[in-house]
């Protein structure tokens, strides 16, 4: 089973040497009155839907660090291959690096096979990596794309399980988004209807979930082209500052 | 911080270790202490994804009938309401998965690979007992790390229809009828009363559909649609029974 893919050798998962050190630091820090920085996570709404000619992926653009918004306009739809994109929820670093690693390996695989990569291949690579790390890589992904077998959509959980479905949502705002999908999804929608549905689902997540916010990014993937619309919708526009005099007139 | 998400998908089984008693969450929650503050994230996001399940397999003369519900949960949220828990391992060998969704998917894919390779070497369709032993080998070796309760069922030329049960812990036993998953506890009595050796395929299908409906009615972690499949020399025939078409039993 020789393979040309250059994968990082699996040398035994995480090293927990720093955990004791971190625990001591946390105690010391609280004694002085400071707190240790929290990992930046994307409290998120991401979703995807399969329509007649392809898939539409959607995501909000808020990245949070605890209760603070760390990035008001971060990009959660990651490139995997020309025909495959992946939305990521969870720990921002984990989703970023995982998608980049699989993208790199998939490109090598595609050169080796001489064919456009398949969504199922990307799914296998992602799930096998996440399972190997037993859930410690906090990446929950919505993987979508169009290949020789048509459009495909997968949801991938941090522990390595996947579901292949016509519509999926992930992230802290997933319940709000799923409510919209369960109400209005129909098989074989047109592109505009699908875009509107995804936009509404993400909007539901943005307005009803504290961890999601800012703008709505869409990515429409069809057999012939990919349309990465960033932003598709500015759901939260920053207010314009007015002087007291002008405010009184309003 | 892993606040965002709905935890790990599980197919919840009947667990005889006390720590995993009734709840659909199978895995003890270790390691992810950083995210103990909920702030932006609701509780169910931290649960492992479980297929809170009812699965069943029955032998008849000439083949087997297998069935499962279609619910995957993460805590109290249903992550997938149309799951297919009847996973193809080989042309005439299927497995029913219960326990952690990630664990069972990974094991099933590994065994499918091993069995496919073995079948090519043999230049013959593989035996159901071989598939069952491959499952048992993985489930027993990694018993401390895994939560997987699996029913292996299929047809081969040597022994016809066979059902093998590989529960949590990695035991292997052949049984004419077997049920599994968190919902199975509600139908042991029904099975003991209603299963008779020598039933034909249609009777087995009806028995399985009825048993699964009863379990899905009572077990919160089982539900959705009933997926059935029959495997025989002729091949594999799959059926889906939607929620409103399920056999009805009312107590009031």
Short mmCIF file of C-alpha atoms in Angstrom, two decimals:
data_model
loop_
_atom_site.label_atom_id
_atom_site.label_comp_id
_atom_site.label_asym_id
_atom_site.label_seq_id
_atom_site.Cartn_x
_atom_site.Cartn_y
_atom_site.Cartn_z
CA UNK A 1 0.00 0.00 0.00
CA UNK A 2 2.71 2.54 -0.94
CA UNK A 3 1.48 6.08 -0.98
CA UNK A 4 3.03 9.26 -2.20
CA UNK A 5 1.26 11.37 0.35
CA UNK A 6 3.69 13.06 2.70
CA UNK A 7 1.89 12.82 5.99
CA UNK A 8 3.23 13.86 9.34
CA UNK A 9 4.33 10.62 11.04
CA UNK A 10 1.94 9.66 13.82
CA UNK A 11 4.33 9.69 16.72
CA UNK A 12 1.91 9.03 19.53
CA UNK A 13 -0.53 11.94 19.76
CA UNK A 14 -0.24 14.77 22.22
CA UNK A 15 2.46 15.35 24.79
CA UNK A 16 0.92 16.39 28.06
CA UNK A 17 4.19 17.54 29.66
CA UNK A 18 3.04 21.13 29.86
CA UNK A 19 -0.22 20.41 31.62
CA UNK A 20 1.32 20.41 35.09
CA UNK A 21 3.19 23.59 34.27
CA UNK A 22 0.00 25.22 33.03
CA UNK A 23 -1.86 24.23 36.16
CA UNK A 24 0.86 25.77 38.34
CA UNK A 25 0.89 28.93 36.21
CA UNK A 26 -2.87 29.26 36.50
CA UNK A 27 -2.67 29.10 40.28
CA UNK A 28 0.25 31.55 40.42
CA UNK A 29 -1.51 33.94 38.04
CA UNK A 30 -4.70 34.02 40.05
CA UNK A 31 -2.65 34.74 43.19
CA UNK A 32 -1.30 37.88 41.53
CA UNK A 33 -4.75 38.76 40.19
CA UNK A 34 -4.21 38.00 36.50
CA UNK A 35 -5.77 35.27 34.40
CA UNK A 36 -4.20 33.01 31.82
CA UNK A 37 -5.21 33.81 28.22
CA UNK A 38 -7.98 31.60 26.88
CA UNK A 39 -7.68 29.78 23.56
CA UNK A 40 -9.42 31.65 20.81
CA UNK A 41 -12.39 29.64 19.63
CA UNK A 42 -14.93 30.26 16.94
CA UNK A 43 -18.29 30.11 18.73
CA UNK A 44 -19.88 29.66 15.43
CA UNK A 45 -22.70 28.98 13.10
CA UNK A 46 -21.69 27.02 10.02
CA UNK A 47 -23.94 25.13 7.66
CA UNK A 48 -24.19 23.55 4.26
CA UNK A 49 -26.91 22.48 1.88
CA UNK A 50 -26.96 20.34 -1.27
CA UNK A 51 -28.98 21.84 -4.11
CA UNK A 52 -29.65 20.83 -7.69
CA UNK A 53 -26.29 21.67 -9.21
CA UNK A 54 -23.95 21.63 -6.22
CA UNK A 55 -23.52 22.69 -2.61
CA UNK A 56 -23.78 25.98 -0.75
CA UNK A 57 -21.66 26.44 2.38
CA UNK A 58 -22.27 29.26 4.81
CA UNK A 59 -20.57 30.65 7.92
CA UNK A 60 -20.68 33.63 10.23
CA UNK A 61 -17.49 35.63 10.82
CA UNK A 62 -17.10 36.08 14.58
CA UNK A 63 -14.15 34.62 16.50
CA UNK A 64 -14.34 34.83 20.29
CA UNK A 65 -11.84 34.62 23.14
CA UNK A 66 -14.00 33.91 26.15
CA UNK A 67 -16.59 36.68 26.11
CA UNK A 68 -14.58 39.07 23.91
CA UNK A 69 -14.83 39.14 20.15
CA UNK A 70 -11.28 38.52 19.00
CA UNK A 71 -11.93 38.88 15.28
CA UNK A 72 -15.00 40.54 13.81
CA UNK A 73 -14.40 39.29 10.33
CA UNK A 74 -12.57 35.99 10.33
CA UNK A 75 -12.87 33.56 7.47
CA UNK A 76 -14.31 30.20 8.44
CA UNK A 77 -14.70 28.69 5.00
CA UNK A 78 -11.39 27.05 4.20
CA UNK A 79 -10.02 25.91 0.87
CA UNK A 80 -9.39 22.19 0.56
CA UNK A 81 -9.11 21.76 -3.21
CA UNK A 82 -10.47 23.61 -6.25
CA UNK A 83 -13.74 21.72 -5.97
CA UNK A 84 -13.93 21.18 -2.20
CA UNK A 85 -14.31 23.69 0.64
CA UNK A 86 -14.65 23.15 4.38
CA UNK A 87 -16.28 25.25 7.10
CA UNK A 88 -14.75 24.94 10.55
CA UNK A 89 -16.14 25.40 14.04
CA UNK A 90 -14.36 24.84 17.34
CA UNK A 91 -10.84 25.83 18.23
CA UNK A 92 -9.75 28.26 15.51
CA UNK A 93 -6.17 26.98 15.34
CA UNK A 94 -7.32 23.38 15.10
CA UNK A 95 -9.72 23.98 12.21
CA UNK A 96 -7.17 26.11 10.38
CA UNK A 97 -4.27 23.67 10.65
CA UNK A 98 -6.35 20.55 10.10
CA UNK A 99 -7.87 21.87 6.90
CA UNK A 100 -4.49 23.08 5.66
CA UNK A 101 -2.88 19.72 6.35
CA UNK A 102 -5.58 17.76 4.55
CA UNK A 103 -5.58 20.27 1.70
CA UNK A 104 -1.86 19.75 1.25
CA UNK A 105 -2.10 15.97 1.38
CA UNK A 106 -5.06 15.98 -0.97
CA UNK A 107 -3.15 18.01 -3.52
CA UNK A 108 -0.33 15.47 -3.45
CA UNK A 109 -2.87 12.64 -3.72
CA UNK A 110 -4.55 14.36 -6.65
CA UNK A 111 -1.23 14.71 -8.46
CA UNK A 112 -0.55 11.06 -7.79
CA UNK A 113 -3.92 9.87 -9.15
CA UNK A 114 -4.04 12.45 -11.93
CA UNK A 115 -7.67 13.20 -11.09
CA UNK A 116 -9.75 15.85 -9.40
CA UNK A 117 -10.02 14.88 -5.71
CA UNK A 118 -13.26 13.45 -4.37
CA UNK A 119 -15.12 14.74 -1.35
CA UNK A 120 -15.21 11.23 0.12
CA UNK A 121 -11.40 11.17 0.08
CA UNK A 122 -11.16 14.43 1.98
CA UNK A 123 -13.76 13.07 4.42
CA UNK A 124 -11.75 9.89 5.03
CA UNK A 125 -8.52 11.79 5.58
CA UNK A 126 -10.14 14.21 8.01
CA UNK A 127 -11.99 11.58 10.02
CA UNK A 128 -8.98 9.29 10.30
CA UNK A 129 -6.82 12.13 11.56
CA UNK A 130 -9.39 13.37 14.06
CA UNK A 131 -10.02 9.85 15.34
CA UNK A 132 -6.30 9.31 15.82
CA UNK A 133 -6.28 12.33 18.14
CA UNK A 134 -9.30 11.02 20.04
CA UNK A 135 -11.17 14.32 20.13
CA UNK A 136 -8.30 16.44 21.43
CA UNK A 137 -8.23 18.35 18.16
CA UNK A 138 -11.31 20.49 18.58
CA UNK A 139 -12.38 20.75 14.98
CA UNK A 140 -16.01 20.34 13.93
CA UNK A 141 -16.26 20.65 10.18
CA UNK A 142 -18.80 20.96 7.41
CA UNK A 143 -17.16 19.58 4.29
CA UNK A 144 -18.75 20.16 0.91
CA UNK A 145 -17.82 19.90 -2.73
CA UNK A 146 -18.63 18.64 -6.20
CA UNK A 147 -16.74 15.79 -7.81
CA UNK A 148 -17.21 13.22 -10.57
CA UNK A 149 -20.01 11.58 -8.55
CA UNK A 150 -21.98 14.77 -8.01
CA UNK A 151 -22.37 17.14 -5.05
CA UNK A 152 -21.60 15.84 -1.54
CA UNK A 153 -21.90 17.26 1.97
CA UNK A 154 -20.45 15.82 5.17
CA UNK A 155 -20.43 16.89 8.81
CA UNK A 156 -17.34 15.81 10.73
CA UNK A 157 -17.15 15.76 14.52
CA UNK A 158 -14.00 16.21 16.62
CA UNK A 159 -13.93 12.59 17.71
CA UNK A 160 -13.90 11.42 14.13
CA UNK A 161 -17.47 10.45 13.31
CA UNK A 162 -19.04 11.73 10.11
CA UNK A 163 -22.53 12.00 8.67
CA UNK A 164 -23.35 12.33 4.99
CA UNK A 165 -26.52 14.38 4.68
CA UNK A 166 -28.31 16.81 2.35
CA UNK A 167 -28.15 19.60 4.95
CA UNK A 168 -25.98 20.01 8.03
CA UNK A 169 -25.24 22.63 10.66
CA UNK A 170 -22.44 22.82 13.24
CA UNK A 171 -21.23 25.15 15.95
CA UNK A 172 -22.88 26.82 18.93
CA UNK A 173 -25.51 28.36 16.64
CA UNK A 174 -26.28 25.05 14.95
CA UNK A 175 -29.67 24.59 16.61
CA UNK A 176 -30.92 27.95 15.36
CA UNK A 177 -29.65 27.22 11.86
CA UNK A 178 -31.06 23.70 11.86
CA UNK A 179 -34.48 25.05 12.78
CA UNK A 180 -34.44 27.13 9.59
CA UNK A 181 -33.31 24.15 7.51
CA UNK A 182 -35.88 21.76 8.93
CA UNK A 183 -38.60 24.26 8.08
CA UNK A 184 -37.61 25.23 4.56
CA UNK A 185 -35.28 22.65 3.02
CA UNK A 186 -36.47 20.95 -0.15
CA UNK A 187 -34.52 18.53 -2.31
CA UNK A 188 -33.22 19.84 -5.67
CA UNK A 189 -33.50 23.55 -4.97
CA UNK A 190 -32.31 26.19 -7.40
CA UNK A 191 -29.09 28.06 -6.64
CA UNK A 192 -30.76 31.30 -5.55
CA UNK A 193 -33.20 29.53 -3.24
CA UNK A 194 -30.35 27.55 -1.70
CA UNK A 195 -28.27 30.69 -1.15
CA UNK A 196 -31.20 32.42 0.48
CA UNK A 197 -31.83 29.41 2.72
CA UNK A 198 -28.22 29.23 3.87
CA UNK A 199 -28.14 32.98 4.41
CA UNK A 200 -31.25 32.77 6.57
CA UNK A 201 -29.89 29.83 8.54
CA UNK A 202 -26.66 31.65 9.36
CA UNK A 203 -28.64 34.79 10.18
CA UNK A 204 -30.71 32.75 12.64
CA UNK A 205 -27.46 31.65 14.27
CA UNK A 206 -26.06 35.18 14.32
CA UNK A 207 -29.10 36.73 15.94
CA UNK A 208 -29.98 33.95 18.36
CA UNK A 209 -26.55 32.73 19.47
CA UNK A 210 -24.12 34.88 21.41
CA UNK A 211 -21.12 33.05 20.04
CA UNK A 212 -21.94 33.91 16.42
CA UNK A 213 -22.13 37.30 14.78
CA UNK A 214 -20.92 39.88 12.29
CA UNK A 215 -21.21 38.96 8.61
CA UNK A 216 -22.40 36.02 6.55
CA UNK A 217 -19.95 34.35 4.17
CA UNK A 218 -21.20 32.03 1.45
CA UNK A 219 -19.42 29.62 -0.83
CA UNK A 220 -21.33 28.19 -3.79
CA UNK A 221 -19.66 25.17 -5.39
CA UNK A 222 -20.89 23.77 -8.69
CA UNK A 223 -19.35 21.48 -11.28
CA UNK A 224 -18.08 24.37 -13.36
CA UNK A 225 -17.14 27.02 -10.82
CA UNK A 226 -16.76 28.10 -7.22
CA UNK A 227 -18.24 31.37 -6.04
CA UNK A 228 -16.65 32.49 -2.75
CA UNK A 229 -18.83 35.37 -1.59
CA UNK A 230 -17.22 37.16 1.31
CA UNK A 231 -19.20 38.89 2.66
CA UNK A 232 -22.52 37.94 1.21
CA UNK A 233 -24.41 39.86 3.80
CA UNK A 234 -23.32 42.35 6.40
CA UNK A 235 -25.77 41.42 9.10
CA UNK A 236 -24.30 43.71 11.72
CA UNK A 237 -23.27 47.10 10.41
CA UNK A 238 -21.29 49.31 12.75
CA UNK A 239 -23.30 52.36 13.74
CA UNK A 240 -22.22 55.78 12.48
CA UNK A 241 -21.19 58.22 15.18
CA UNK A 242 -23.16 61.47 15.15
CA UNK A 243 -22.74 64.66 17.17
CA UNK A 244 -25.23 65.48 19.92
CA UNK A 245 -26.86 68.11 17.71
CA UNK A 246 -27.44 65.69 14.87
CA UNK A 247 -28.73 63.04 17.25
CA UNK A 248 -31.33 65.46 18.57
CA UNK A 249 -32.56 66.04 15.05
CA UNK A 250 -32.98 62.31 14.36
CA UNK B 1 -11.48 25.90 23.93
CA UNK B 2 -13.96 23.53 22.52
CA UNK B 3 -17.01 25.49 23.46
CA UNK B 4 -18.59 25.50 20.07
CA UNK B 5 -19.73 22.09 19.43
CA UNK B 6 -22.12 19.37 20.21
CA UNK B 7 -19.65 16.86 21.59
CA UNK B 8 -18.98 13.46 20.15
CA UNK B 9 -21.68 11.48 18.32
CA UNK B 10 -22.53 8.23 20.10
CA UNK B 11 -24.67 5.23 19.44
CA UNK B 12 -25.66 4.56 23.01
CA UNK B 13 -25.53 0.97 24.09
CA UNK B 14 -26.59 -1.08 27.05
CA UNK B 15 -23.58 -0.62 29.24
CA UNK B 16 -22.98 -2.85 32.16
CA UNK B 17 -20.30 -0.67 33.73
CA UNK B 18 -21.93 1.52 36.36
CA UNK B 19 -20.39 4.75 35.20
CA UNK B 20 -22.25 4.57 31.93
CA UNK B 21 -25.64 3.56 33.25
CA UNK B 22 -28.66 5.18 31.73
CA UNK B 23 -27.47 8.29 29.96
CA UNK B 24 -26.71 8.34 26.28
CA UNK B 25 -23.30 9.80 26.99
CA UNK B 26 -21.01 6.87 26.99
CA UNK B 27 -17.52 8.24 27.33
CA UNK B 28 -16.45 9.59 30.72
CA UNK B 29 -15.58 13.18 30.06
CA UNK B 30 -11.84 13.39 30.52
CA UNK B 31 -9.23 15.73 29.24
CA UNK B 32 -11.17 18.76 28.09
CA UNK B 33 -11.18 20.62 31.37
CA UNK B 34 -10.30 23.95 29.77
CA UNK B 35 -13.85 24.39 28.62
CA UNK B 36 -15.61 23.83 31.92
CA UNK B 37 -17.03 27.35 31.87
CA UNK B 38 -20.05 27.38 29.64
CA UNK B 39 -20.22 31.10 28.81
CA UNK B 40 -21.30 31.12 25.18
CA UNK B 41 -21.86 27.43 24.90
CA UNK B 42 -24.81 25.32 26.01
CA UNK B 43 -24.40 22.06 27.89
CA UNK B 44 -25.20 19.65 25.11
CA UNK B 45 -22.21 20.88 23.14
CA UNK B 46 -19.85 19.06 25.47
CA UNK B 47 -21.42 15.66 25.15
CA UNK B 48 -19.88 12.99 23.04
CA UNK B 49 -21.87 12.14 19.95
CA UNK B 50 -23.85 8.97 20.61
CA UNK B 51 -26.09 6.88 18.46
CA UNK B 52 -28.53 6.15 21.28
CA UNK B 53 -29.63 3.02 19.63
CA UNK B 54 -31.71 -0.02 19.19
CA UNK B 55 -30.22 -2.64 16.90
CA UNK B 56 -31.32 -6.16 16.16
CA UNK B 57 -30.34 -9.15 14.06
CA UNK B 58 -32.23 -12.42 13.46
CA UNK B 59 -31.17 -15.59 11.66
CA UNK B 60 -33.60 -17.50 9.48
CA UNK B 61 -33.12 -20.49 7.25
CA UNK B 62 -31.35 -19.05 4.22
CA UNK B 63 -30.21 -15.72 5.58
CA UNK B 64 -30.45 -13.00 8.21
CA UNK B 65 -32.62 -9.96 8.86
CA UNK B 66 -30.99 -6.93 10.49
CA UNK B 67 -32.61 -3.75 11.72
CA UNK B 68 -31.79 -0.48 13.47
CA UNK B 69 -33.33 2.84 14.39
CA UNK B 70 -31.85 6.05 12.94
CA UNK B 71 -31.04 8.42 15.79
CA UNK B 72 -27.60 9.87 16.62
CA UNK B 73 -27.46 12.11 19.68
CA UNK B 74 -25.02 14.49 21.29
CA UNK B 75 -26.42 14.85 24.77
CA UNK B 76 -30.02 15.93 24.29
CA UNK B 77 -29.62 17.13 20.70
CA UNK B 78 -30.27 14.79 17.79
CA UNK B 79 -27.28 15.28 15.51
CA UNK B 80 -28.59 13.00 12.76
CA UNK B 81 -32.19 11.78 12.64
CA UNK B 82 -31.73 9.59 9.56
CA UNK B 83 -28.54 7.71 10.42
CA UNK B 84 -27.78 4.47 8.65
CA UNK B 85 -26.45 2.16 11.34
CA UNK B 86 -26.46 -0.89 9.08
CA UNK B 87 -22.98 -0.67 7.66
CA UNK B 88 -21.73 -2.75 4.76
CA UNK B 89 -18.56 -4.66 5.55
CA UNK B 90 -18.65 -6.85 2.48
CA UNK B 91 -21.17 -7.79 -0.21
CA UNK B 92 -23.12 -10.15 2.05
CA UNK B 93 -21.79 -9.15 5.47
CA UNK B 94 -23.21 -6.17 7.36
CA UNK B 95 -22.79 -4.87 10.88
CA UNK B 96 -25.15 -3.01 13.20
CA UNK B 97 -23.36 -0.30 15.18
CA UNK B 98 -24.07 0.94 18.70
CA UNK B 99 -21.92 2.96 21.08
CA UNK B 100 -19.66 5.83 20.13
CA UNK B 101 -20.29 6.89 16.55
CA UNK B 102 -16.62 7.75 15.99
CA UNK B 103 -15.37 4.46 17.43
CA UNK B 104 -17.81 2.27 15.51
CA UNK B 105 -17.32 4.09 12.22
CA UNK B 106 -13.55 3.80 12.57
CA UNK B 107 -13.66 0.09 13.49
CA UNK B 108 -16.14 -0.74 10.72
CA UNK B 109 -14.00 0.98 8.11
CA UNK B 110 -10.86 -0.79 9.32
CA UNK B 111 -12.56 -4.20 9.34
CA UNK B 112 -14.07 -3.56 5.89
CA UNK B 113 -10.58 -2.85 4.62
CA UNK B 114 -9.07 -5.92 6.28
CA UNK B 115 -11.87 -8.18 5.08
CA UNK B 116 -11.72 -6.83 1.53
CA UNK B 117 -8.00 -7.52 1.43
CA UNK B 118 -8.49 -11.00 2.89
CA UNK B 119 -11.25 -11.79 0.40
CA UNK B 120 -9.00 -10.84 -2.53
CA UNK B 121 -6.24 -13.05 -1.16
CA UNK B 122 -8.70 -15.92 -0.73
CA UNK B 123 -10.33 -15.27 -4.12
CA UNK B 124 -13.61 -16.19 -2.45
CA UNK B 125 -16.36 -14.38 -0.55
CA UNK B 126 -15.28 -14.15 3.10
CA UNK B 127 -16.96 -15.97 5.99
CA UNK B 128 -19.19 -14.10 8.43
CA UNK B 129 -17.22 -15.70 11.25
CA UNK B 130 -14.04 -14.15 9.86
CA UNK B 131 -15.62 -10.69 9.87
CA UNK B 132 -16.86 -11.23 13.40
CA UNK B 133 -13.41 -12.27 14.54
CA UNK B 134 -11.84 -9.19 12.98
CA UNK B 135 -14.30 -7.03 14.92
CA UNK B 136 -13.57 -8.95 18.08
CA UNK B 137 -9.84 -8.59 17.64
CA UNK B 138 -10.05 -4.79 17.49
CA UNK B 139 -12.74 -4.47 20.15
CA UNK B 140 -10.90 -6.69 22.60
CA UNK B 141 -7.41 -5.31 22.08
CA UNK B 142 -8.54 -1.73 22.54
CA UNK B 143 -11.31 -2.50 25.01
CA UNK B 144 -10.22 0.23 27.44
CA UNK B 145 -10.29 2.94 24.79
CA UNK B 146 -13.36 1.97 22.82
CA UNK B 147 -17.10 2.08 23.35
CA UNK B 148 -18.53 -0.13 20.65
CA UNK B 149 -21.29 -2.73 20.70
CA UNK B 150 -21.61 -4.43 17.34
CA UNK B 151 -23.80 -7.08 15.75
CA UNK B 152 -22.17 -8.78 12.76
CA UNK B 153 -24.61 -10.52 10.45
CA UNK B 154 -24.48 -11.98 6.97
CA UNK B 155 -24.66 -14.98 4.72
CA UNK B 156 -21.90 -17.27 3.51
CA UNK B 157 -21.80 -20.55 1.65
CA UNK B 158 -20.48 -22.61 4.54
CA UNK B 159 -22.94 -21.91 7.36
CA UNK B 160 -25.70 -19.86 5.70
CA UNK B 161 -27.19 -16.99 7.69
CA UNK B 162 -25.31 -16.15 10.89
CA UNK B 163 -25.52 -13.49 13.61
CA UNK B 164 -22.53 -12.80 15.85
CA UNK B 165 -22.66 -10.45 18.79
CA UNK B 166 -19.55 -8.43 19.76
CA UNK B 167 -20.62 -6.37 22.77
CA UNK B 168 -18.56 -3.85 24.73
CA UNK B 169 -15.48 -5.56 26.12
CA UNK B 170 -14.86 -7.66 23.05
CA UNK B 171 -16.69 -10.93 23.61
CA UNK B 172 -17.70 -12.93 20.55
CA UNK B 173 -20.72 -15.19 20.57
CA UNK B 174 -23.00 -16.53 17.87
CA UNK B 175 -26.72 -16.23 18.59
CA UNK B 176 -29.83 -16.93 16.51
CA UNK B 177 -31.31 -13.61 17.66
CA UNK B 178 -29.53 -10.66 19.17
CA UNK B 179 -30.47 -7.14 20.20
CA UNK B 180 -28.22 -4.28 21.24
CA UNK B 181 -28.06 -0.63 22.11
CA UNK B 182 -29.67 1.42 24.85
CA UNK B 183 -33.17 0.57 23.63
CA UNK B 184 -32.59 -3.16 23.69
CA UNK B 185 -33.37 -3.38 27.41
CA UNK B 186 -37.01 -2.65 26.64
CA UNK B 187 -37.45 -5.50 24.22
CA UNK B 188 -35.74 -8.50 25.79
CA UNK B 189 -39.08 -9.69 27.10
CA UNK B 190 -40.74 -9.15 23.73
CA UNK B 191 -37.99 -11.12 22.02
CA UNK B 192 -38.14 -14.01 24.45
CA UNK B 193 -41.90 -14.22 24.04
CA UNK B 194 -42.16 -13.78 20.29
CA UNK B 195 -39.09 -15.30 18.66
CA UNK B 196 -39.54 -18.85 17.48
CA UNK B 197 -36.95 -20.84 15.58
CA UNK B 198 -37.98 -21.70 12.03
CA UNK B 199 -39.52 -18.35 11.04
CA UNK B 200 -39.26 -17.27 7.44
CA UNK B 201 -37.88 -14.00 6.09
CA UNK B 202 -41.13 -12.01 6.18
CA UNK B 203 -41.91 -13.10 9.72
CA UNK B 204 -38.43 -12.07 10.79
CA UNK B 205 -38.88 -8.67 9.13
CA UNK B 206 -42.18 -8.12 10.93
CA UNK B 207 -40.72 -9.24 14.25
CA UNK B 208 -37.76 -6.90 13.84
CA UNK B 209 -39.91 -3.95 12.82
CA UNK B 210 -42.26 -4.53 15.75
CA UNK B 211 -39.44 -4.91 18.26
CA UNK B 212 -37.67 -1.78 17.05
CA UNK B 213 -40.90 0.24 17.14
CA UNK B 214 -41.51 -0.79 20.73
CA UNK B 215 -37.98 0.11 21.75
CA UNK B 216 -38.09 3.43 19.92
CA UNK B 217 -41.33 4.28 21.66
CA UNK B 218 -39.84 3.79 25.11
CA UNK B 219 -36.18 4.73 24.69
CA UNK B 220 -35.52 8.45 24.36
CA UNK B 221 -32.22 7.85 22.65
CA UNK B 222 -33.76 5.73 19.87
CA UNK B 223 -36.06 7.03 17.19
CA UNK B 224 -36.45 8.28 13.67
CA UNK B 225 -37.06 5.66 11.01
CA UNK B 226 -36.62 1.91 11.08
CA UNK B 227 -34.00 0.62 8.66
CA UNK B 228 -34.24 -3.06 7.76
CA UNK B 229 -32.11 -5.26 5.56
CA UNK B 230 -32.25 -8.93 4.65
CA UNK B 231 -29.14 -10.77 3.51
CA UNK B 232 -29.32 -14.11 1.74
CA UNK B 233 -27.76 -16.01 -1.12
CA UNK B 234 -29.74 -13.84 -3.55
CA UNK B 235 -28.26 -10.66 -2.19
CA UNK B 236 -29.12 -7.74 0.08
CA UNK B 237 -32.55 -6.15 0.18
CA UNK B 238 -32.92 -2.87 2.10
CA UNK B 239 -36.09 -1.29 3.42
CA UNK B 240 -37.01 1.86 5.32
CA UNK B 241 -40.12 2.19 7.45
CA UNK B 242 -40.95 5.83 8.08
CA UNK B 243 -42.20 7.09 11.41
CA UNK B 244 -45.87 7.24 10.51
CA UNK B 245 -45.82 3.76 8.97
CA UNK B 246 -44.43 2.00 12.03
CA UNK B 247 -46.54 -0.73 13.65
CA UNK B 248 -48.56 0.79 16.44
CA UNK B 249 -48.99 -0.65 19.89
CA UNK B 250 -50.97 1.46 22.28
CA UNK B 251 -51.23 0.95 25.99
CA UNK B 252 -53.87 3.62 26.38
#
